[in-house]
Each structure stands twice: as structure tokens, then as C-alpha cells.
């Protein structure tokens, strides 16, 4: 039981580490897409799809930041059940935000892939 509880207590840290990884990937991808002077992206006709994809990535980056950012949670000082409930709330919120960030990153990636695919057809 102690091992399971210790492992469960480390869940928020693992979610934060995953959010840092997602934020790093988003930042690298945005740098590649936004970087000027790259001949691959010159003459891209689907600028609207590209801009929407970048906006979706910014929102994904915001959700990843929310996973990492510390928040105050309601709890009673002397209640073990209150701390367990708070821990479950922390894990749920962080997991939901990480899933939203990952989903939005993939959506932005698809939008940008569509923009580059359509640009290649022109």
C-alpha cells in the first residue's frame, strides 16, 4: 500500500515533466514554421490554415503552462482525507490540461500539414 501511495504521489511531477516535454516540442515546431528565409515555406498559399495552426499551438502551449504553474487547492489542515481529495483533484486537473495541450498540438500539426500539402499541389 505504501509503494502504491508513493507512486501515486509522484503522478503530478510526471505530468509536469510531460507538459515540459510537450511545451518544448511545440516551441521547436513553432520556431521551424515561423523562421524566415527557409525556402521550404516560401510561397505558401495556405497562409490562413497556417495561421490557425500556429494559434492552436499557442493555445496548446498555454495549456502546457497551466500544468506546470502552481495553483492553490482547498484543503483542511488536519484532515488526511482532505489531502487525498486535493491530490486527486490536482492529478485530474493536470491530466486534463496535459491531454488538452497534446490534442491541440496534434490538431495544429494536422492543420499545418494540410497547409503544406495544399501548397505542394499548387
Tab-separated table of C-alpha atoms in Angstrom:
chain	number	residue	atom	x	y	z
A	1	UNK	CA	0.000	0.000	0.000
A	2	UNK	CA	2.845	2.382	0.839
A	3	UNK	CA	4.512	1.741	-2.520
A	4	UNK	CA	1.265	2.379	-4.402
A	5	UNK	CA	0.659	5.579	-2.446
A	6	UNK	CA	4.223	6.857	-3.053
A	7	UNK	CA	3.891	6.102	-6.747
A	8	UNK	CA	0.549	7.901	-6.838
A	9	UNK	CA	2.079	10.924	-5.091
A	10	UNK	CA	4.648	11.235	-7.893
A	11	UNK	CA	1.958	11.452	-10.586
A	12	UNK	CA	1.750	15.292	-10.615
A	13	UNK	CA	5.520	15.537	-11.113
A	14	UNK	CA	5.405	13.067	-14.007
A	15	UNK	CA	2.554	15.048	-15.597
A	16	UNK	CA	4.550	18.262	-15.199
A	17	UNK	CA	7.585	16.634	-16.827
A	18	UNK	CA	5.414	15.504	-19.738
A	19	UNK	CA	3.989	19.035	-20.047
A	20	UNK	CA	7.526	20.451	-20.190
A	21	UNK	CA	8.311	17.996	-22.983
A	22	UNK	CA	5.155	18.958	-24.924
A	23	UNK	CA	5.937	22.673	-24.444
A	24	UNK	CA	9.456	22.099	-25.744
A	25	UNK	CA	8.208	20.229	-28.808
A	26	UNK	CA	5.657	22.955	-29.537
A	27	UNK	CA	8.344	25.637	-29.209
A	28	UNK	CA	10.711	23.805	-31.547
A	29	UNK	CA	7.970	23.224	-34.130
A	30	UNK	CA	6.848	26.859	-33.968
A	31	UNK	CA	10.435	28.002	-34.445
A	32	UNK	CA	10.771	25.829	-37.541
A	33	UNK	CA	7.483	27.061	-39.026
A	34	UNK	CA	7.932	30.750	-38.212
A	35	UNK	CA	11.608	31.002	-39.084
A	36	UNK	CA	12.046	33.290	-42.063
A	37	UNK	CA	14.258	32.656	-45.029
A	38	UNK	CA	13.572	28.935	-45.256
A	39	UNK	CA	12.905	28.084	-48.923
A	40	UNK	CA	10.565	25.250	-47.948
A	41	UNK	CA	7.957	27.680	-46.658
A	42	UNK	CA	8.255	30.459	-49.254
A	43	UNK	CA	5.248	30.977	-51.453
A	44	UNK	CA	2.960	29.093	-49.108
A	45	UNK	CA	-0.521	29.907	-50.401
A	46	UNK	CA	-2.444	28.436	-47.475
A	47	UNK	CA	-1.494	31.213	-45.051
A	48	UNK	CA	-4.893	31.122	-43.282
A	49	UNK	CA	-4.569	27.454	-42.409
A	50	UNK	CA	-1.014	28.083	-41.262
A	51	UNK	CA	-2.012	30.985	-39.012
A	52	UNK	CA	-4.849	28.976	-37.464
A	53	UNK	CA	-2.417	26.104	-36.834
A	54	UNK	CA	0.021	28.464	-35.093
A	55	UNK	CA	-2.787	29.919	-32.957
A	56	UNK	CA	-3.857	26.411	-31.962
A	57	UNK	CA	-0.241	25.704	-30.989
A	58	UNK	CA	-0.163	28.857	-28.834
A	59	UNK	CA	-3.287	27.673	-27.031
A	60	UNK	CA	-1.671	24.243	-26.583
A	61	UNK	CA	1.399	25.957	-25.141
A	62	UNK	CA	-0.847	27.844	-22.710
A	63	UNK	CA	-2.458	24.589	-21.510
A	64	UNK	CA	1.003	23.022	-21.061
A	65	UNK	CA	1.984	26.057	-18.989
A	66	UNK	CA	-1.118	25.590	-16.819
A	67	UNK	CA	0.032	22.062	-15.986
A	68	UNK	CA	3.353	23.393	-14.689
A	69	UNK	CA	2.073	26.546	-12.975
A	70	UNK	CA	1.399	26.067	-9.237
A	71	UNK	CA	-2.172	26.618	-8.041
A	72	UNK	CA	-3.798	26.830	-4.638
A	73	UNK	CA	-6.135	23.975	-3.788
A	74	UNK	CA	-8.704	23.870	-0.998
A	75	UNK	CA	-7.908	21.547	1.884
A	76	UNK	CA	-8.315	21.238	5.622
A	77	UNK	CA	-5.049	21.361	7.507
A	78	UNK	CA	-5.617	18.381	9.795
A	79	UNK	CA	-7.574	16.058	7.522
A	80	UNK	CA	-5.847	13.208	5.703
A	81	UNK	CA	-8.951	12.662	3.569
A	82	UNK	CA	-8.827	16.329	2.574
A	83	UNK	CA	-5.236	15.928	1.397
A	84	UNK	CA	-6.114	12.789	-0.561
A	85	UNK	CA	-9.066	14.554	-2.197
A	86	UNK	CA	-6.823	17.526	-3.004
A	87	UNK	CA	-4.237	15.176	-4.546
A	88	UNK	CA	-6.885	13.537	-6.725
A	89	UNK	CA	-8.076	16.985	-7.841
A	90	UNK	CA	-4.514	18.041	-8.696
A	91	UNK	CA	-3.922	14.874	-10.744
A	92	UNK	CA	-7.250	15.252	-12.566
A	93	UNK	CA	-6.677	18.917	-13.451
A	94	UNK	CA	-3.109	18.367	-14.592
A	95	UNK	CA	-4.057	15.306	-16.622
A	96	UNK	CA	-6.974	17.127	-18.305
A	97	UNK	CA	-4.781	20.118	-19.176
A	98	UNK	CA	-1.994	17.906	-20.496
A	99	UNK	CA	-4.465	15.981	-22.648
A	100	UNK	CA	-5.899	19.266	-23.983
A	101	UNK	CA	-2.399	20.527	-24.759
A	102	UNK	CA	-1.426	17.318	-26.546
A	103	UNK	CA	-4.678	17.209	-28.516
A	104	UNK	CA	-4.315	20.846	-29.604
A	105	UNK	CA	-0.699	20.262	-30.611
A	106	UNK	CA	-1.746	17.386	-32.842
A	107	UNK	CA	-4.604	19.471	-34.310
A	108	UNK	CA	-2.174	22.279	-35.118
A	109	UNK	CA	0.214	19.791	-36.664
A	110	UNK	CA	-2.580	18.446	-38.880
A	111	UNK	CA	-3.593	21.977	-39.917
A	112	UNK	CA	-0.031	22.832	-40.870
A	113	UNK	CA	0.385	19.545	-42.730
A	114	UNK	CA	-2.762	20.359	-44.712
A	115	UNK	CA	-1.390	23.843	-45.487
A	116	UNK	CA	1.900	22.419	-46.763
A	117	UNK	CA	0.139	19.672	-48.700
A	118	UNK	CA	-2.157	22.181	-50.415
A	119	UNK	CA	0.812	24.439	-51.141
A	120	UNK	CA	2.541	21.489	-52.804
A	121	UNK	CA	-0.474	20.898	-55.057
A	122	UNK	CA	-0.400	24.460	-56.384
